[in-house]
mmCIF file of C-alpha atoms and ligand atoms in Angstrom:
data_model
loop_
_atom_site.group_PDB
_atom_site.id
_atom_site.type_symbol
_atom_site.label_atom_id
_atom_site.label_comp_id
_atom_site.label_asym_id
_atom_site.label_seq_id
_atom_site.Cartn_x
_atom_site.Cartn_y
_atom_site.Cartn_z
ATOM 1 C CA MET A 1 0.000 0.000 0.000
ATOM 2 C CA GLN A 2 2.954 2.309 0.633
ATOM 3 C CA ASP A 3 3.961 2.022 -2.996
ATOM 4 C CA GLU A 4 0.427 2.753 -4.055
ATOM 5 C CA ILE A 5 0.432 5.955 -1.985
ATOM 6 C CA ARG A 6 3.780 7.009 -3.417
ATOM 7 C CA ASN A 7 2.618 6.303 -6.961
ATOM 8 C CA ILE A 8 -0.458 8.440 -6.440
ATOM 9 C CA ARG A 9 1.721 11.249 -5.192
ATOM 10 C CA ASN A 10 4.108 11.058 -8.144
ATOM 11 C CA GLU A 11 1.292 10.776 -10.621
ATOM 12 C CA PHE A 12 -0.338 13.877 -9.156
ATOM 13 C CA VAL A 13 2.882 15.886 -9.436
ATOM 14 C CA ALA A 14 3.039 15.025 -13.144
ATOM 15 C CA LEU A 15 -0.610 15.832 -13.816
ATOM 16 C CA VAL A 16 -0.805 19.083 -11.899
ATOM 17 C CA SER A 17 1.972 20.601 -13.952
ATOM 18 C CA ASP A 18 -0.105 20.151 -17.139
ATOM 19 C CA VAL A 19 -3.259 21.782 -15.828
ATOM 20 C CA GLU A 20 -4.297 24.764 -17.947
ATOM 21 C CA SER A 21 -7.469 26.122 -16.383
ATOM 22 C CA PRO A 22 -9.125 26.428 -12.974
ATOM 23 C CA GLU A 23 -11.824 24.013 -14.150
ATOM 24 C CA GLU A 24 -9.254 21.364 -15.015
ATOM 25 C CA LEU A 25 -7.592 21.915 -11.662
ATOM 26 C CA GLU A 26 -10.885 21.416 -9.857
ATOM 27 C CA GLU A 27 -11.474 18.212 -11.807
ATOM 28 C CA LEU A 28 -8.034 16.968 -10.840
ATOM 29 C CA ARG A 29 -8.643 17.876 -7.204
ATOM 30 C CA VAL A 30 -11.915 15.943 -7.113
ATOM 31 C CA SER A 31 -10.323 12.900 -8.724
ATOM 32 C CA TYR A 32 -7.763 12.705 -5.886
ATOM 33 C CA LEU A 33 -9.335 14.252 -2.833
ATOM 34 C CA GLY A 34 -13.053 14.080 -3.645
ATOM 35 C CA ARG A 35 -15.415 11.635 -1.981
ATOM 36 C CA SER A 36 -14.440 8.782 -4.276
ATOM 37 C CA GLY A 37 -11.046 10.228 -5.207
ATOM 38 C CA LYS A 38 -7.943 8.062 -5.431
ATOM 39 C CA LEU A 39 -6.462 9.157 -2.128
ATOM 40 C CA THR A 40 -9.784 9.046 -0.324
ATOM 41 C CA SER A 41 -10.317 5.451 -1.367
ATOM 42 C CA LEU A 42 -6.917 4.550 0.034
ATOM 43 C CA ILE A 43 -7.833 6.126 3.369
ATOM 44 C CA LYS A 44 -10.821 3.801 3.476
ATOM 45 C CA LYS A 45 -8.519 0.846 2.870
ATOM 46 C CA ILE A 46 -6.251 1.564 5.860
ATOM 47 C CA LYS A 47 -8.515 -0.424 8.138
ATOM 48 C CA ASP A 48 -7.802 -3.570 6.094
ATOM 49 C CA ALA A 49 -4.023 -3.211 6.537
ATOM 50 C CA PRO A 50 -2.216 -5.197 9.269
ATOM 51 C CA ALA A 51 -2.598 -3.403 12.634
ATOM 52 C CA HIS A 52 1.094 -2.585 13.058
ATOM 53 C CA GLU A 53 1.223 -0.829 9.698
ATOM 54 C CA ARG A 54 -1.825 1.336 10.128
ATOM 55 C CA ALA A 55 -0.236 4.233 12.002
ATOM 56 C CA SER A 56 2.584 4.695 9.510
ATOM 57 C CA LEU A 57 0.237 4.309 6.526
ATOM 58 C CA GLY A 58 -2.055 6.926 8.038
ATOM 59 C CA GLN A 59 0.873 9.270 8.455
ATOM 60 C CA LEU A 60 2.074 8.733 4.890
ATOM 61 C CA ILE A 61 -1.404 9.358 3.494
ATOM 62 C CA ASN A 62 -1.722 12.481 5.607
ATOM 63 C CA GLU A 63 1.577 13.838 4.328
ATOM 64 C CA THR A 64 0.560 13.010 0.765
ATOM 65 C CA LYS A 65 -2.749 14.785 1.240
ATOM 66 C CA GLN A 66 -1.043 17.872 2.634
ATOM 67 C CA SER A 67 1.403 17.900 -0.230
ATOM 68 C CA ILE A 68 -1.402 17.568 -2.813
ATOM 69 C CA GLU A 69 -3.353 20.354 -1.145
ATOM 70 C CA ALA A 70 -0.339 22.638 -1.151
ATOM 71 C CA GLN A 71 0.291 21.931 -4.820
ATOM 72 C CA ILE A 72 -3.330 22.735 -5.665
ATOM 73 C CA ILE A 73 -3.076 26.084 -3.896
ATOM 74 C CA GLU A 74 0.141 26.811 -5.711
ATOM 75 C CA ALA A 75 -1.294 25.795 -9.104
ATOM 76 C CA ALA A 76 -4.399 27.895 -8.501
ATOM 77 C CA ALA A 77 -2.260 30.901 -7.649
ATOM 78 C CA LYS A 78 -0.246 30.382 -10.817
ATOM 79 C CA LEU A 79 -3.360 30.120 -12.991
ATOM 80 C CA SER A 80 -4.828 33.295 -11.563
ATOM 81 C CA ASP A 81 -1.496 35.119 -12.046
ATOM 82 C CA GLU A 82 -1.534 34.062 -15.677
ATOM 83 C CA LYS A 83 -5.015 35.482 -16.101
ATOM 84 C CA VAL A 84 -4.675 38.825 -14.370
ATOM 85 C CA GLY A 85 -0.925 39.233 -14.295
ATOM 86 C CA PHE A 86 1.105 39.132 -11.108
ATOM 87 C CA ASP A 87 -0.720 40.632 -8.145
ATOM 88 C CA PRO A 88 1.713 41.472 -5.354
ATOM 89 C CA THR A 89 -1.118 42.143 -2.891
ATOM 90 C CA ILE A 90 -2.238 38.499 -2.761
ATOM 91 C CA PRO A 91 -1.059 36.951 0.503
ATOM 92 C CA GLY A 92 1.755 34.465 -0.003
ATOM 93 C CA VAL A 93 1.608 30.752 0.660
ATOM 94 C CA LYS A 94 3.129 30.268 4.072
ATOM 95 C CA PRO A 95 5.693 27.459 4.046
ATOM 96 C CA PRO A 96 5.252 25.020 6.926
ATOM 97 C CA MET A 97 7.765 25.799 9.659
ATOM 98 C CA GLY A 98 9.341 23.330 12.014
ATOM 99 C CA HIS A 99 10.383 24.019 15.599
ATOM 100 C CA THR A 100 12.668 22.544 18.210
ATOM 101 C CA HIS A 101 11.564 19.286 19.809
ATOM 102 C CA LEU A 102 9.840 19.715 23.150
ATOM 103 C CA VAL A 103 12.643 17.942 24.979
ATOM 104 C CA SER A 104 15.120 20.421 23.446
ATOM 105 C CA GLN A 105 12.840 23.231 24.573
ATOM 106 C CA ALA A 106 12.920 21.857 28.124
ATOM 107 C CA ILE A 107 16.728 21.512 28.049
ATOM 108 C CA ALA A 108 17.092 25.134 26.935
ATOM 109 C CA GLU A 109 14.790 26.317 29.694
ATOM 110 C CA ILE A 110 16.511 24.248 32.400
ATOM 111 C CA SER A 111 19.977 25.447 31.439
ATOM 112 C CA GLU A 112 18.769 29.050 31.354
ATOM 113 C CA ILE A 113 17.273 28.743 34.859
ATOM 114 C CA PHE A 114 20.547 27.408 36.286
ATOM 115 C CA SER A 115 22.666 29.931 34.410
ATOM 116 C CA ARG A 116 20.860 32.691 36.348
ATOM 117 C CA ILE A 117 22.412 31.425 39.580
ATOM 118 C CA GLY A 118 25.866 30.959 38.120
ATOM 119 C CA PHE A 119 25.826 27.350 36.911
ATOM 120 C CA VAL A 120 27.877 26.676 33.796
ATOM 121 C CA ARG A 121 26.495 24.216 31.254
ATOM 122 C CA VAL A 122 29.058 21.543 30.446
ATOM 123 C CA ARG A 123 29.108 18.554 28.129
ATOM 124 C CA TYR A 124 30.897 15.265 28.600
ATOM 125 C CA PRO A 125 31.100 12.083 26.522
ATOM 126 C CA GLU A 126 27.893 10.069 26.278
ATOM 127 C CA VAL A 127 29.987 6.963 25.706
ATOM 128 C CA ASP A 128 32.453 6.756 28.562
ATOM 129 C CA TRP A 129 34.633 4.481 30.632
ATOM 130 C CA ASP A 130 33.359 2.456 33.552
ATOM 131 C CA TRP A 131 35.634 4.558 35.764
ATOM 132 C CA TYR A 132 33.643 7.763 35.212
ATOM 133 C CA ALA A 133 30.232 6.089 35.151
ATOM 134 C CA PHE A 134 30.692 3.837 38.201
ATOM 135 C CA GLU A 135 34.092 3.182 39.719
ATOM 136 C CA ALA A 136 35.077 6.786 40.489
ATOM 137 C CA LEU A 137 31.583 7.299 41.879
ATOM 138 C CA ASN A 138 32.272 4.834 44.677
ATOM 139 C CA PHE A 139 30.137 1.980 43.324
ATOM 140 C CA GLU A 140 30.872 -1.355 44.925
ATOM 141 C CA PRO A 141 31.954 -3.921 42.293
ATOM 142 C CA ASP A 142 28.695 -5.839 42.764
ATOM 143 C CA HIS A 143 26.326 -2.862 42.863
ATOM 144 C CA PRO A 144 23.176 -3.900 40.947
ATOM 145 C CA ALA A 145 23.202 -0.741 38.804
ATOM 146 C CA ARG A 146 26.364 -1.977 37.141
ATOM 147 C CA ASP A 147 24.950 -5.230 35.945
ATOM 148 C CA ASN A 148 23.903 -5.977 32.417
ATOM 149 C CA TRP A 149 20.294 -5.299 33.014
ATOM 150 C CA GLU A 150 20.529 -1.558 33.369
ATOM 151 C CA THR A 151 23.665 -0.645 31.497
ATOM 152 C CA PHE A 152 24.538 -0.882 27.840
ATOM 153 C CA TRP A 153 28.102 -2.140 27.726
ATOM 154 C CA VAL A 154 29.969 -1.300 24.572
ATOM 155 C CA ASP A 155 31.747 -4.129 22.828
ATOM 156 C CA ALA A 156 35.109 -2.386 22.692
ATOM 157 C CA LYS A 157 38.520 -2.991 24.163
ATOM 158 C CA ALA A 158 38.622 -2.107 27.856
ATOM 159 C CA HIS A 159 40.893 0.744 28.907
ATOM 160 C CA PRO A 160 43.832 -0.535 30.985
ATOM 161 C CA LYS A 161 43.087 2.032 33.693
ATOM 162 C CA TYR A 162 39.465 3.081 33.185
ATOM 163 C CA GLY A 163 37.910 -0.304 32.417
ATOM 164 C CA PRO A 164 35.181 -1.216 29.931
ATOM 165 C CA MET A 165 33.179 1.246 27.890
ATOM 166 C CA VAL A 166 29.528 2.051 28.588
ATOM 167 C CA LEU A 167 26.752 4.216 27.231
ATOM 168 C CA THR A 168 26.479 6.639 30.150
ATOM 169 C CA PRO A 169 23.610 5.417 32.342
ATOM 170 C CA HIS A 170 23.404 8.746 34.203
ATOM 171 C CA THR A 171 24.846 12.267 33.999
ATOM 172 C CA SER A 172 26.759 11.662 37.232
ATOM 173 C CA SER A 173 29.553 10.410 34.958
ATOM 174 C CA GLY A 174 30.291 14.119 34.417
ATOM 175 C CA GLN A 175 31.076 14.724 38.108
ATOM 176 C CA VAL A 176 34.615 13.391 38.235
ATOM 177 C CA ARG A 177 35.284 14.643 34.708
ATOM 178 C CA GLU A 178 34.367 18.153 35.865
ATOM 179 C CA MET A 179 36.558 17.839 38.983
ATOM 180 C CA THR A 180 39.523 16.864 36.858
ATOM 181 C CA ARG A 181 38.830 19.566 34.275
ATOM 182 C CA THR A 182 38.677 22.465 36.700
ATOM 183 C CA LYS A 183 39.373 23.451 40.298
ATOM 184 C CA PRO A 184 36.739 24.486 42.871
ATOM 185 C CA PRO A 185 34.633 26.559 43.120
ATOM 186 C CA ILE A 186 32.613 24.354 40.761
ATOM 187 C CA ARG A 187 29.058 25.088 39.713
ATOM 188 C CA MET A 188 28.158 22.928 36.755
ATOM 189 C CA VAL A 189 24.998 21.695 35.121
ATOM 190 C CA ASN A 190 25.529 18.725 32.846
ATOM 191 C CA ILE A 191 22.552 17.977 30.608
ATOM 192 C CA ALA A 192 22.988 14.922 28.438
ATOM 193 C CA LYS A 193 21.572 11.764 26.993
ATOM 194 C CA CYS A 194 21.537 8.706 29.237
ATOM 195 C CA TYR A 195 20.965 5.106 28.278
ATOM 196 C CA ARG A 196 19.461 2.220 30.193
ATOM 197 C CA ARG A 197 18.099 -1.085 29.067
ATOM 198 C CA GLN A 198 14.490 -0.251 29.817
ATOM 199 C CA SER A 199 11.584 0.308 27.501
ATOM 200 C CA ASP A 200 8.019 0.543 28.736
ATOM 201 C CA VAL A 201 5.318 3.177 29.143
ATOM 202 C CA SER A 202 7.397 5.238 31.555
ATOM 203 C CA HIS A 203 10.925 4.474 30.239
ATOM 204 C CA THR A 204 12.759 4.949 26.969
ATOM 205 C CA PRO A 205 16.194 3.324 26.452
ATOM 206 C CA MET A 206 17.542 6.823 25.730
ATOM 207 C CA PHE A 207 16.481 9.689 27.941
ATOM 208 C CA HIS A 208 17.975 12.890 29.329
ATOM 209 C CA GLN A 209 19.137 13.958 32.749
ATOM 210 C CA PHE A 210 20.349 17.238 34.152
ATOM 211 C CA GLU A 211 23.000 17.005 36.803
ATOM 212 C CA GLY A 212 23.992 19.811 39.113
ATOM 213 C CA LEU A 213 27.318 19.778 40.923
ATOM 214 C CA VAL A 214 28.518 22.439 43.340
ATOM 215 C CA ILE A 215 31.848 22.191 45.147
ATOM 216 C CA ASP A 216 33.300 24.905 47.318
ATOM 217 C CA LYS A 217 34.362 25.589 50.889
ATOM 218 C CA ASN A 218 31.574 25.226 53.460
ATOM 219 C CA ILE A 219 28.896 23.924 51.118
ATOM 220 C CA SER A 220 26.091 22.345 53.144
ATOM 221 C CA ILE A 221 22.686 20.716 52.722
ATOM 222 C CA THR A 222 21.029 24.125 53.060
ATOM 223 C CA HIS A 223 22.672 25.185 49.782
ATOM 224 C CA LEU A 224 21.333 22.030 48.147
ATOM 225 C CA LYS A 225 17.842 22.614 49.495
ATOM 226 C CA GLY A 226 17.898 26.278 48.475
ATOM 227 C CA THR A 227 19.010 25.421 44.952
ATOM 228 C CA LEU A 228 16.348 22.748 44.535
ATOM 229 C CA ASP A 229 13.627 25.063 45.860
ATOM 230 C CA TYR A 230 14.817 27.809 43.524
ATOM 231 C CA PHE A 231 14.578 25.442 40.582
ATOM 232 C CA ALA A 232 11.186 24.090 41.634
ATOM 233 C CA LYS A 233 9.697 27.565 41.994
ATOM 234 C CA THR A 234 11.185 28.904 38.779
ATOM 235 C CA TYR A 235 10.410 25.913 36.607
ATOM 236 C CA PHE A 236 7.129 24.707 38.093
ATOM 237 C CA GLY A 237 5.642 27.812 39.741
ATOM 238 C CA LYS A 238 6.156 29.967 42.820
ATOM 239 C CA ASP A 239 3.939 27.921 45.117
ATOM 240 C CA ARG A 240 5.902 24.703 44.723
ATOM 241 C CA VAL A 241 8.342 23.430 47.364
ATOM 242 C CA THR A 242 10.645 20.426 47.634
ATOM 243 C CA ARG A 243 11.393 17.998 50.412
ATOM 244 C CA LEU A 244 14.309 15.639 50.919
ATOM 245 C CA ARG A 245 13.756 11.998 51.813
ATOM 246 C CA PRO A 246 16.657 9.821 53.031
ATOM 247 C CA TYR A 247 17.891 7.448 50.340
ATOM 248 C CA ASN A 248 21.048 5.712 49.242
ATOM 249 C CA PHE A 249 23.432 6.415 46.386
ATOM 250 C CA PRO A 250 27.051 5.213 46.460
ATOM 251 C CA PHE A 251 28.370 8.625 45.406
ATOM 252 C CA THR A 252 26.572 10.852 47.897
ATOM 253 C CA GLU A 253 26.441 10.820 51.686
ATOM 254 C CA PRO A 254 23.892 11.638 52.937
ATOM 255 C CA SER A 255 21.699 10.831 49.924
ATOM 256 C CA PHE A 256 18.163 11.933 49.263
ATOM 257 C CA GLU A 257 15.265 11.437 47.009
ATOM 258 C CA VAL A 258 13.671 14.753 46.225
ATOM 259 C CA ASP A 259 9.914 15.210 46.146
ATOM 260 C CA ILE A 260 8.015 18.230 44.893
ATOM 261 C CA SER A 261 4.678 19.362 46.263
ATOM 262 C CA CYS A 262 1.787 18.325 44.034
ATOM 263 C CA ASP A 263 -0.016 21.190 42.360
ATOM 264 C CA ILE A 264 -3.181 19.261 41.572
ATOM 265 C CA CYS A 265 -4.165 18.963 45.231
ATOM 266 C CA GLY A 266 -1.874 21.639 46.665
ATOM 267 C CA GLY A 267 -0.156 19.104 48.912
ATOM 268 C CA THR A 268 -3.148 17.570 50.657
ATOM 269 C CA GLY A 269 -2.975 14.272 48.747
ATOM 270 C CA CYS A 270 -4.754 13.069 45.619
ATOM 271 C CA LYS A 271 -4.868 10.213 43.119
ATOM 272 C CA LEU A 272 -1.835 11.442 41.218
ATOM 273 C CA CYS A 273 0.583 12.114 44.061
ATOM 274 C CA LYS A 274 -0.325 9.820 46.914
ATOM 275 C CA GLY A 275 0.182 11.999 49.982
ATOM 276 C CA GLY A 276 0.781 15.436 48.476
ATOM 277 C CA TRP A 277 4.277 14.826 47.059
ATOM 278 C CA LEU A 278 5.614 13.736 43.679
ATOM 279 C CA GLU A 279 8.942 11.972 43.392
ATOM 280 C CA ILE A 280 11.289 13.884 41.158
ATOM 281 C CA GLY A 281 14.899 12.631 41.364
ATOM 282 C CA GLY A 282 18.033 12.020 43.403
ATOM 283 C CA ALA A 283 20.419 14.315 45.238
ATOM 284 C CA GLY A 284 22.973 14.355 48.030
ATOM 285 C CA MET A 285 26.243 15.625 49.441
ATOM 286 C CA VAL A 286 29.211 14.502 47.354
ATOM 287 C CA HIS A 287 30.888 11.466 48.968
ATOM 288 C CA PRO A 288 34.457 12.139 50.191
ATOM 289 C CA ASN A 289 35.729 9.208 48.064
ATOM 290 C CA VAL A 290 34.317 10.854 44.948
ATOM 291 C CA LEU A 291 36.043 14.145 45.784
ATOM 292 C CA LYS A 292 39.295 12.236 46.253
ATOM 293 C CA ASN A 293 38.848 10.471 42.920
ATOM 294 C CA GLY A 294 38.423 13.894 41.353
ATOM 295 C CA GLY A 295 41.646 15.129 42.968
ATOM 296 C CA ILE A 296 39.861 17.398 45.467
ATOM 297 C CA SER A 297 40.586 17.337 49.183
ATOM 298 C CA PRO A 298 37.503 16.370 51.231
ATOM 299 C CA GLU A 299 39.164 18.053 54.232
ATOM 300 C CA GLU A 300 39.040 21.372 52.463
ATOM 301 C CA TYR A 301 35.965 21.153 50.265
ATOM 302 C CA THR A 302 32.416 19.866 50.364
ATOM 303 C CA GLY A 303 29.780 19.754 47.671
ATOM 304 C CA PHE A 304 26.328 18.696 46.630
ATOM 305 C CA ALA A 305 24.951 17.036 43.521
ATOM 306 C CA PHE A 306 21.565 16.236 42.081
ATOM 307 C CA GLY A 307 20.425 14.411 38.967
ATOM 308 C CA TRP A 308 16.914 14.558 37.576
ATOM 309 C CA GLY A 309 15.215 13.392 34.406
ATOM 310 C CA VAL A 310 14.458 16.038 31.777
ATOM 311 C CA GLU A 311 11.493 14.110 30.348
ATOM 312 C CA ARG A 312 10.170 13.625 33.845
ATOM 313 C CA VAL A 313 10.174 17.294 34.852
ATOM 314 C CA LEU A 314 8.804 18.224 31.433
ATOM 315 C CA MET A 315 5.833 15.909 31.834
ATOM 316 C CA MET A 316 5.243 17.030 35.401
ATOM 317 C CA LYS A 317 5.304 20.694 34.484
ATOM 318 C CA SER A 318 3.153 20.677 31.443
ATOM 319 C CA GLY A 319 0.574 18.308 32.831
ATOM 320 C CA LEU A 320 0.916 16.485 29.514
ATOM 321 C CA LYS A 321 -1.252 13.465 29.935
ATOM 322 C CA ILE A 322 0.998 11.236 27.853
ATOM 323 C CA ASP A 323 0.145 7.671 28.704
ATOM 324 C CA ASP A 324 3.290 6.366 27.002
ATOM 325 C CA LEU A 325 6.586 8.213 27.358
ATOM 326 C CA ARG A 326 7.832 6.630 24.125
ATOM 327 C CA THR A 327 5.471 8.976 22.231
ATOM 328 C CA LEU A 328 8.041 11.723 22.845
ATOM 329 C CA TYR A 329 10.490 9.928 20.571
ATOM 330 C CA SER A 330 8.056 8.455 18.072
ATOM 331 C CA THR A 331 8.712 11.262 15.517
ATOM 332 C CA ASP A 332 4.977 11.387 14.929
ATOM 333 C CA LEU A 333 4.546 14.867 13.502
ATOM 334 C CA ARG A 334 0.875 15.038 14.474
ATOM 335 C CA PHE A 335 2.035 14.808 18.087
ATOM 336 C CA LEU A 336 4.999 17.153 17.735
ATOM 337 C CA TYR A 337 3.147 19.920 15.880
ATOM 338 C CA GLN A 338 1.086 20.504 18.993
ATOM 339 C CA PHE A 339 4.002 22.082 20.855
HETATM 340 N N1 LIG B 1 22.687 9.588 39.185
HETATM 341 C C1 LIG B 1 21.511 9.345 39.972
HETATM 342 C C2 LIG B 1 20.505 8.587 39.084
HETATM 343 O O1 LIG B 1 20.747 8.374 37.942
HETATM 344 C C3 LIG B 1 20.876 10.604 40.457
HETATM 345 C C4 LIG B 1 21.746 11.392 41.402
HETATM 346 C C5 LIG B 1 22.583 12.380 40.933
HETATM 347 C C6 LIG B 1 21.708 11.148 42.775
HETATM 348 C C7 LIG B 1 23.393 13.109 41.808
HETATM 349 C C8 LIG B 1 22.484 11.874 43.653
HETATM 350 C C9 LIG B 1 23.316 12.848 43.152
HETATM 351 O O2 LIG B 1 19.475 8.178 39.528
#
């Protein structure tokens, strides 16, 4: 059926260029887009196609229809120019314009919010050594996050010092890289792609995180809390607050899970949030071993870090009722044009 759709499109391109009068153009239009036109009959046939092909066939037909419609408008404009001469007062045909993907929009907004309080956006490899992704972050050799289930290991020769290669499973891999790149005070935000072997309604194998890292003298939990509250209020709205819940990460001590107050119920508890709070991501005070691995003295410096999912905050902010996160990366233009 795909070939059939493409043939119809090509055939139309050939025919429309020969049209000599508005009447002929109208006839051509009806024979493709009219009630029993060629394209219309194909639309009716979609339901007979195998289920897994229907969405892409629908999309192809839609694109073909839009292209035919645009060509008709163009041909009509040309015919009327020929009749009355060129009329510069007729409004032009507006070309369809694309825009940045909504995840890119969220990344731009997040990095702008952190830049206002002095965070510098950095970028580190998205394929990196085990050392940066795990070992330097104080992971025990048998920590479950290292196993094959979560991490994509790259089939490449291991580095004699830094170990095997991985697709970065979190942006925390940028922490030790940043410590070795520059000296404190450090205020970085690392926004990058992350990869984990998960694919279901709330996970895509590729997703994005933003990681904050602050290292200086006398940095305490209050700075962490203040920064998270600042972000929550700026990104989600001035009435939102965060809370820290004890948790465990190998690379922070103490570690927290961060919750944000629910704006549906205002914190009293509802179906969405269970108890007034929504879970948003991890955070904590940088573990002394991690500072040491980054060449920074834990006697002299302390720091905090947090790492949250871009897709997650985006969905929470916009109230997008997407029942399958994979839609974000489906490249379905009907979905994307809405934003
Ligand atoms: N890297 C952690 C994750 O992927 C999040 C985190 C970042 C936690 C920084 C603490 C500090 O879940």
